[in-house]
Short mmCIF file of C-alpha atoms and ligand atoms in Angstrom, two decimals:
data_model
loop_
_atom_site.label_atom_id
_atom_site.label_comp_id
_atom_site.label_asym_id
_atom_site.label_seq_id
_atom_site.Cartn_x
_atom_site.Cartn_y
_atom_site.Cartn_z
CA MET A 1 128.89 144.93 3.89
CA SER A 2 127.15 147.53 6.01
CA SER A 3 125.28 146.37 9.11
CA ALA A 4 124.22 147.71 12.49
CA LEU A 5 127.54 146.38 13.75
CA THR A 6 129.78 148.03 11.17
CA ASP A 7 127.77 151.26 11.36
CA LEU A 8 128.89 151.66 14.97
CA CYS A 9 132.24 153.09 13.92
CA ARG A 10 134.04 154.57 10.94
CA LEU A 11 136.75 151.92 10.68
CA PRO A 12 136.42 148.11 10.63
CA ILE A 13 138.86 147.92 13.55
CA VAL A 14 137.76 146.55 16.93
CA GLN A 15 139.96 146.66 20.03
CA ALA A 16 139.47 143.28 21.68
CA PRO A 17 138.09 143.06 25.19
CA MET A 18 140.97 141.92 27.42
CA ALA A 19 140.06 140.84 30.93
CA GLY A 20 142.68 141.28 33.61
CA GLY A 21 143.10 145.02 33.20
CA ALA A 22 144.42 145.68 29.69
CA SER A 23 141.23 146.97 28.07
CA CYS A 24 140.55 149.76 30.54
CA PRO A 25 138.33 152.80 29.81
CA GLN A 26 141.34 154.90 28.71
CA LEU A 27 142.30 152.36 26.04
CA ALA A 28 138.72 151.89 24.83
CA ALA A 29 138.12 155.66 24.68
CA ALA A 30 141.29 156.29 22.65
CA VAL A 31 140.27 153.62 20.13
CA CYS A 32 136.70 154.95 19.88
CA GLU A 33 137.91 158.52 19.40
CA ALA A 34 140.22 157.39 16.57
CA GLY A 35 137.33 155.76 14.67
CA GLY A 36 137.60 152.16 15.87
CA LEU A 37 135.39 150.27 18.31
CA GLY A 38 136.70 150.19 21.88
CA PHE A 39 135.75 147.39 24.29
CA LEU A 40 135.54 146.94 28.04
CA ALA A 41 136.09 143.47 29.51
CA ALA A 42 133.71 142.58 32.33
CA GLY A 43 135.30 139.16 32.93
CA TYR A 44 136.63 138.63 36.49
CA LYS A 45 135.05 141.94 37.56
CA THR A 46 132.10 142.40 39.88
CA ALA A 47 128.90 143.77 38.35
CA ASP A 48 129.54 147.08 40.07
CA GLY A 49 133.16 147.15 38.89
CA MET A 50 131.88 146.71 35.33
CA TYR A 51 129.34 149.50 35.76
CA GLN A 52 131.92 151.92 37.17
CA GLU A 53 134.10 151.33 34.09
CA ILE A 54 131.14 151.92 31.77
CA LYS A 55 130.41 155.24 33.48
CA GLN A 56 134.08 156.18 33.30
CA LEU A 57 134.21 155.37 29.59
CA ARG A 58 131.07 157.39 28.92
CA GLY A 59 132.84 160.33 30.55
CA LEU A 60 135.78 159.92 28.16
CA THR A 61 133.94 159.43 24.86
CA SER A 62 130.45 159.78 23.47
CA ARG A 63 131.15 157.23 20.73
CA PRO A 64 129.75 153.67 20.68
CA PHE A 65 131.66 150.92 22.51
CA GLY A 66 131.27 147.31 23.54
CA VAL A 67 131.19 145.36 26.81
CA ASN A 68 132.27 141.73 26.92
CA LEU A 69 130.88 139.11 29.31
CA PHE A 70 132.15 135.66 30.27
CA MET A 71 129.44 133.01 30.10
CA PRO A 72 129.03 131.01 33.32
CA GLN A 73 130.48 127.52 32.99
CA PRO A 74 128.31 124.40 33.18
CA GLU A 75 128.40 122.19 36.25
CA TYR A 76 131.11 119.60 36.12
CA ALA A 77 133.69 118.43 38.54
CA ASP A 78 136.79 116.43 38.50
CA ALA A 79 137.63 117.51 42.00
CA ALA A 80 140.31 114.83 42.23
CA ALA A 81 142.18 116.25 39.22
CA VAL A 82 142.00 119.75 40.70
CA ASP A 83 143.33 118.36 43.98
CA VAL A 84 146.29 116.71 42.26
CA TYR A 85 147.07 120.00 40.50
CA ARG A 86 146.77 121.87 43.79
CA ASN A 87 149.43 119.56 45.27
CA GLN A 88 151.63 120.15 42.25
CA LEU A 89 151.43 123.93 42.77
CA ALA A 90 152.29 123.83 46.49
CA GLY A 91 155.97 124.50 45.73
CA GLU A 92 155.04 127.60 43.69
CA ALA A 93 153.06 128.98 46.63
CA ALA A 94 156.05 128.43 48.91
CA TRP A 95 158.42 130.04 46.38
CA TYR A 96 156.27 133.16 45.93
CA GLU A 97 155.41 133.21 49.67
CA THR A 98 151.69 133.23 49.04
CA GLN A 99 148.65 130.97 49.30
CA LEU A 100 146.89 129.00 46.61
CA GLY A 101 143.33 130.21 46.06
CA ASP A 102 140.17 128.30 46.82
CA PRO A 103 139.25 126.51 43.57
CA ASP A 104 135.57 126.59 44.49
CA SER A 105 135.28 130.32 45.06
CA GLY A 106 132.75 130.91 42.29
CA ARG A 107 131.62 129.45 39.00
CA ASP A 108 130.55 132.72 37.41
CA ASP A 109 131.48 136.33 37.98
CA GLY A 110 128.08 137.92 38.51
CA TYR A 111 126.69 137.15 35.06
CA ASP A 112 123.02 137.71 35.97
CA ALA A 113 123.75 140.96 37.81
CA LYS A 114 125.78 142.21 34.84
CA LEU A 115 122.97 141.34 32.42
CA ALA A 116 120.50 143.23 34.61
CA ILE A 117 122.68 146.38 34.59
CA LEU A 118 123.26 146.21 30.83
CA VAL A 119 119.55 145.87 30.11
CA GLU A 120 118.64 148.62 32.58
CA ASP A 121 121.25 151.08 31.27
CA PRO A 122 122.05 149.82 27.74
CA VAL A 123 125.38 150.07 25.94
CA PRO A 124 125.71 149.95 22.13
CA LEU A 125 127.19 146.43 21.96
CA VAL A 126 127.54 143.39 24.22
CA SER A 127 129.65 140.36 23.35
CA PHE A 128 129.89 136.96 25.01
CA THR A 129 132.70 134.45 25.26
CA PHE A 130 132.94 130.85 26.59
CA GLY A 131 129.41 130.04 25.43
CA CYS A 132 126.19 131.25 23.90
CA PRO A 133 123.36 132.84 25.89
CA THR A 134 119.77 131.69 25.64
CA ARG A 135 117.31 133.36 23.27
CA ASP A 136 115.64 135.39 26.02
CA VAL A 137 118.94 137.19 26.66
CA PHE A 138 119.26 138.14 22.99
CA ASP A 139 115.61 139.22 22.95
CA ALA A 140 116.14 141.43 25.99
CA PHE A 141 119.10 143.16 24.36
CA ALA A 142 117.24 143.53 21.05
CA ARG A 143 114.40 145.30 22.89
CA VAL A 144 116.82 147.91 24.28
CA GLY A 145 118.68 148.35 20.98
CA THR A 146 121.97 146.65 22.00
CA ILE A 147 123.83 144.74 19.29
CA THR A 148 124.94 141.26 20.41
CA VAL A 149 128.02 139.28 19.37
CA VAL A 150 129.06 135.75 20.33
CA THR A 151 132.65 134.52 20.09
CA VAL A 152 132.91 131.29 18.11
CA THR A 153 135.76 128.94 17.23
CA THR A 154 133.91 126.51 14.93
CA PRO A 155 131.18 126.74 12.27
CA GLU A 156 128.90 124.74 14.59
CA GLU A 157 129.25 127.33 17.35
CA ALA A 158 128.49 130.05 14.78
CA GLN A 159 125.31 128.22 13.81
CA THR A 160 124.26 127.97 17.45
CA ALA A 161 124.87 131.71 17.87
CA GLN A 162 122.76 132.58 14.82
CA TRP A 163 119.94 130.20 15.80
CA SER A 164 119.90 131.60 19.33
CA GLY A 165 119.49 135.17 18.07
CA ALA A 166 122.96 136.79 18.04
CA ASP A 167 123.37 139.77 15.72
CA ALA A 168 126.95 138.83 14.78
CA VAL A 169 129.75 136.40 15.58
CA CYS A 170 133.34 137.06 16.53
CA VAL A 171 135.28 134.34 14.75
CA GLN A 172 138.37 133.55 16.82
CA GLY A 173 141.21 131.68 15.13
CA ILE A 174 143.69 129.48 16.92
CA GLU A 175 146.31 132.25 16.52
CA ALA A 176 144.50 134.45 19.04
CA GLY A 177 146.04 135.66 22.27
CA GLY A 178 144.30 134.91 25.56
CA HIS A 179 141.53 132.37 26.09
CA GLN A 180 139.89 130.51 23.27
CA GLY A 181 136.19 131.35 23.44
CA THR A 182 135.20 127.72 22.77
CA HIS A 183 131.66 127.09 24.01
CA ARG A 184 132.50 123.77 25.71
CA ASP A 185 136.07 123.03 26.74
CA ASN A 186 136.73 119.52 25.50
CA PRO A 187 140.25 118.08 25.93
CA GLU A 188 139.48 115.52 23.20
CA THR A 189 139.49 118.32 20.61
CA ASP A 190 142.77 119.86 21.82
CA GLY A 191 144.97 120.71 18.87
CA ALA A 192 142.00 120.75 16.47
CA GLY A 193 141.50 124.52 16.53
CA LEU A 194 141.11 126.19 13.14
CA GLY A 195 143.33 128.91 11.72
CA LEU A 196 141.57 132.22 11.17
CA LEU A 197 141.34 132.16 7.36
CA SER A 198 139.93 128.62 7.30
CA LEU A 199 137.48 129.51 10.02
CA ILE A 200 136.22 132.73 8.37
CA ALA A 201 135.49 130.89 5.13
CA GLN A 202 133.68 128.04 6.89
CA VAL A 203 131.64 130.34 9.11
CA ARG A 204 130.80 132.59 6.15
CA GLU A 205 129.31 129.56 4.37
CA THR A 206 127.39 128.53 7.49
CA VAL A 207 125.74 131.70 8.78
CA GLN A 208 124.37 134.90 7.30
CA ILE A 209 125.07 137.30 10.19
CA PRO A 210 128.11 139.64 10.18
CA VAL A 211 131.51 138.25 11.11
CA VAL A 212 134.25 139.91 13.17
CA ALA A 213 137.62 138.20 12.71
CA ALA A 214 140.16 137.79 15.54
CA GLY A 215 143.52 136.11 15.93
CA GLY A 216 147.08 137.13 15.16
CA LEU A 217 146.18 140.38 13.37
CA MET A 218 148.89 143.02 13.83
CA ARG A 219 149.02 144.94 10.52
CA GLY A 220 146.53 146.67 8.23
CA SER A 221 147.46 144.26 5.43
CA GLN A 222 146.18 141.37 7.57
CA ILE A 223 142.96 143.27 8.24
CA ALA A 224 142.59 143.67 4.45
CA ALA A 225 143.10 139.91 4.12
CA VAL A 226 140.35 138.98 6.59
CA LEU A 227 137.95 141.52 5.06
CA ALA A 228 138.69 140.02 1.63
CA ALA A 229 138.03 136.57 3.10
CA GLY A 230 134.53 137.60 4.17
CA ALA A 231 134.87 139.29 7.56
CA ASP A 232 133.08 142.59 8.21
CA ALA A 233 135.58 143.86 10.78
CA ALA A 234 138.79 142.78 12.52
CA GLN A 235 139.31 142.47 16.28
CA LEU A 236 142.84 142.96 17.63
CA GLY A 237 143.98 142.23 21.17
CA THR A 238 147.75 141.77 21.34
CA ALA A 239 148.35 144.76 19.05
CA PHE A 240 146.58 147.05 21.57
CA LEU A 241 147.93 145.38 24.71
CA VAL A 242 151.26 147.23 24.55
CA CYS A 243 149.73 150.69 24.01
CA PRO A 244 150.51 153.19 26.79
CA GLU A 245 146.77 153.49 27.58
CA SER A 246 146.45 149.72 28.11
CA GLY A 247 146.23 148.68 31.75
CA ALA A 248 148.32 145.52 31.20
CA ASN A 249 151.20 144.99 33.61
CA ALA A 250 154.46 146.61 32.40
CA LEU A 251 156.26 143.23 32.49
CA HIS A 252 153.55 141.74 30.30
CA LYS A 253 153.93 144.59 27.79
CA GLN A 254 157.74 144.28 27.73
CA ALA A 255 157.57 140.50 27.29
CA MET A 256 155.81 140.85 23.92
CA THR A 257 159.01 141.85 22.17
CA ASN A 258 161.52 140.42 24.67
CA PRO A 259 163.73 137.90 22.81
CA LEU A 260 163.61 135.67 25.91
CA PHE A 261 160.03 134.80 24.94
CA THR A 262 160.24 133.37 21.47
CA ARG A 263 156.94 131.58 21.02
CA THR A 264 153.38 131.16 22.21
CA GLU A 265 151.38 128.07 23.11
CA LEU A 266 147.90 127.18 24.25
CA THR A 267 147.92 126.20 27.92
CA ARG A 268 145.55 125.31 30.75
CA ALA A 269 148.29 125.97 33.31
CA PHE A 270 146.87 129.26 34.62
CA SER A 271 143.10 128.97 34.30
CA GLY A 272 142.12 125.42 33.39
CA ARG A 273 140.88 126.52 29.95
CA PRO A 274 143.06 126.73 26.83
CA ALA A 275 144.58 130.19 26.44
CA ARG A 276 147.48 131.37 24.29
CA GLY A 277 150.42 132.97 26.03
CA LEU A 278 154.17 133.42 25.76
CA VAL A 279 155.89 130.21 26.84
CA ASN A 280 157.53 130.79 30.22
CA ARG A 281 158.74 128.65 33.10
CA PHE A 282 155.29 128.25 34.69
CA MET A 283 153.74 127.11 31.44
CA ARG A 284 156.56 124.66 30.69
CA GLU A 285 156.51 123.13 34.17
CA HIS A 286 152.77 122.94 34.78
CA GLY A 287 151.02 123.15 31.39
CA PRO A 288 151.27 119.41 30.65
CA TYR A 289 149.59 118.52 33.97
CA ALA A 290 146.88 121.18 34.28
CA PRO A 291 143.35 119.71 34.27
CA ALA A 292 140.44 120.98 32.16
CA ALA A 293 138.90 122.79 35.11
CA TYR A 294 137.91 126.40 34.52
CA PRO A 295 137.43 128.49 36.63
CA GLN A 296 138.76 126.27 39.44
CA VAL A 297 142.35 126.47 38.19
CA HIS A 298 141.96 130.22 37.61
CA HIS A 299 141.05 130.64 41.30
CA LEU A 300 143.89 128.32 42.39
CA THR A 301 146.60 130.29 40.56
CA SER A 302 145.24 133.82 40.98
CA GLY A 303 147.40 134.62 44.03
CA LEU A 304 150.47 133.03 42.44
CA ARG A 305 150.17 135.22 39.35
CA LYS A 306 149.75 138.36 41.44
CA ALA A 307 152.73 137.42 43.63
CA ALA A 308 154.90 136.72 40.57
CA ALA A 309 153.97 140.14 39.12
CA LYS A 310 154.74 141.80 42.44
CA ALA A 311 158.12 140.07 42.53
CA GLY A 312 158.82 141.29 38.97
CA ASP A 313 159.01 137.68 37.76
CA ALA A 314 157.52 137.34 34.28
CA GLN A 315 158.32 133.60 34.37
CA GLY A 316 155.43 133.06 36.78
CA MET A 317 152.85 135.35 35.14
CA ALA A 318 150.19 134.62 32.53
CA LEU A 319 151.67 136.45 29.54
CA TRP A 320 148.69 136.19 27.21
CA ALA A 321 149.76 136.92 23.64
CA GLY A 322 148.70 136.07 20.11
CA GLN A 323 150.98 134.53 17.51
CA GLY A 324 151.84 137.98 16.11
CA HIS A 325 153.23 139.33 19.40
CA ARG A 326 156.66 140.14 17.99
CA MET A 327 155.06 142.65 15.64
CA SER A 328 153.75 144.74 18.55
CA ARG A 329 154.27 148.48 18.16
CA ASP A 330 154.53 150.73 21.16
CA LEU A 331 152.20 153.43 19.79
CA ALA A 332 149.46 155.42 21.47
CA ALA A 333 146.18 153.63 20.79
CA GLY A 334 144.73 156.38 18.60
CA GLN A 335 147.90 156.49 16.58
CA LEU A 336 147.88 152.69 16.22
CA VAL A 337 144.33 152.85 14.86
CA GLU A 338 145.43 155.50 12.34
CA VAL A 339 148.47 153.48 11.23
CA LEU A 340 146.36 150.31 10.87
CA ALA A 341 143.77 152.24 8.84
CA ALA A 342 146.45 153.65 6.53
CA GLU A 343 148.00 150.19 6.04
CA LEU A 344 144.56 148.76 5.35
CA ALA A 345 143.78 151.44 2.76
CA GLU A 346 147.14 150.86 1.11
CA ALA A 347 146.64 147.09 0.95
CA GLN A 348 143.13 147.46 -0.45
CA ALA A 349 144.29 150.00 -3.05
CA ALA A 350 147.10 147.66 -4.10
CA SER A 351 144.75 144.73 -4.62
CA ALA A 352 141.81 146.61 -6.19
CA PRO A 353 141.51 146.64 -9.99
CA ALA A 354 142.32 150.09 -11.41
CA GLY A 355 139.48 152.54 -10.86
CA GLU A 356 137.66 150.19 -8.50
CA GLN A 357 138.27 151.14 -4.90
CA GLY A 358 136.25 152.09 -1.88
CA THR A 359 135.90 148.90 0.13
CA ARG A 360 135.45 149.72 3.79
CA SER A 361 138.82 151.05 4.88
CA GLY A 362 137.35 154.18 6.36
CA GLY A 363 139.68 156.25 4.21
CA GLN A 364 136.83 158.03 2.46
CA ALA A 365 134.69 158.66 5.51
C1 LIG B 1 145.40 139.74 27.47
C2 LIG B 1 144.19 139.24 26.74
C3 LIG B 1 142.98 139.15 27.41
C4 LIG B 1 141.83 138.73 26.73
N1 LIG B 1 140.64 138.73 27.39
C5 LIG B 1 139.50 138.48 26.69
C6 LIG B 1 138.22 138.68 27.30
O1 LIG B 1 138.11 139.09 28.45
N2 LIG B 1 137.13 138.40 26.56
C7 LIG B 1 137.20 137.97 25.26
O2 LIG B 1 136.17 137.73 24.64
N3 LIG B 1 138.39 137.79 24.67
C8 LIG B 1 139.54 138.05 25.35
N4 LIG B 1 140.74 137.92 24.71
C9 LIG B 1 140.78 137.43 23.32
C10 LIG B 1 140.49 138.56 22.34
O3 LIG B 1 139.12 138.86 22.33
C11 LIG B 1 140.89 138.21 20.90
O4 LIG B 1 140.25 137.03 20.49
C12 LIG B 1 142.38 138.04 20.72
O5 LIG B 1 143.10 139.03 21.39
C13 LIG B 1 142.72 138.11 19.25
O6 LIG B 1 144.02 137.67 19.00
P1 LIG B 1 145.29 138.65 19.06
O7 LIG B 1 145.58 138.82 20.50
O8 LIG B 1 146.34 137.85 18.36
O9 LIG B 1 144.91 139.92 18.37
C14 LIG B 1 141.91 138.33 25.36
C15 LIG B 1 143.14 138.42 24.71
C16 LIG B 1 144.26 138.88 25.36
C17 LIG B 1 145.57 138.99 24.59
#
């Protein structure tokens, strides 16, 4: 299916926004230049930091790209639970010879200022995670010609996104690396997350807008599978995290295929919101006790994570990774896009009836 979204690039391959440094301008530019859609992650950055990266990316490529924003979190407070967790982490601070952060040092990361910049100096695509903006935000982006995408993890969230005015949804399966983009973090629904194929089918039958599929995708054959299931494009994070252009920490990159780290789990240990990462000591020791308190827990552990990285200790870092992490390939980003496109074309050719080819693999473009 062709849409304003899929017309942005030649291939149905999107490099996921990855806050924390991985999806830097160099990575996004390499993906864009190879025919995919590159993304910048504005999460945790200041509005000016985001804008500097946009300008840098524009200097590296003239092709369309996306910018991803974290939605501010609603008021809530279980200050007592955060306090208990702070006490639990005191030993970590002593071990890494650092301080715990102030849990109340900010509920959003300059969302309004970022919106103002993006409307003033528009980019081709803006996506949102951790919630759905109000209609006036979608209207403002529509007026300046920016395509909008909302991350969803349930059919209900997809319906909210469509009703509110989003141009497309990014359907994120439970396999996905990093944070789940769930609109409201609700501990009562822990463990109820849908696998990507189930979710695509349910969202497809719920909304009419284009669907980008994300979660555990590492090979072109998997991209073919999600396109066949009804997605219009595939978004890959973990696969691009290990690329040389990615700004992820070297220990994080190495951990993806390190046999010490055999599996991933969803945890609130680092940020207070469920996120999938390689199971390490910090996750095992603190995951079961971490409260549902984002971004308070994120602020609390920020210094610890930096200190662990500085000490070269992957056991204390947030090693975000999707379920397919072991299939990571240490290829330059442009080359990875080419390999994925070739695998996709091969898978589509193998499954197409004789003489009937030409689904959107980009091979003919
Ligand atoms: C290190 C890392 C950071 C991420 N940061 C963001 C982010 O800032 N915004 C966002 O919408 N998604 C973020 N994600 C989730 C991705 O958008 C995507 O859903 C996920 O990477 C797909 O699963 P995969 O990693 O198995 O490919 C992140 C994922 C990873 C691995």
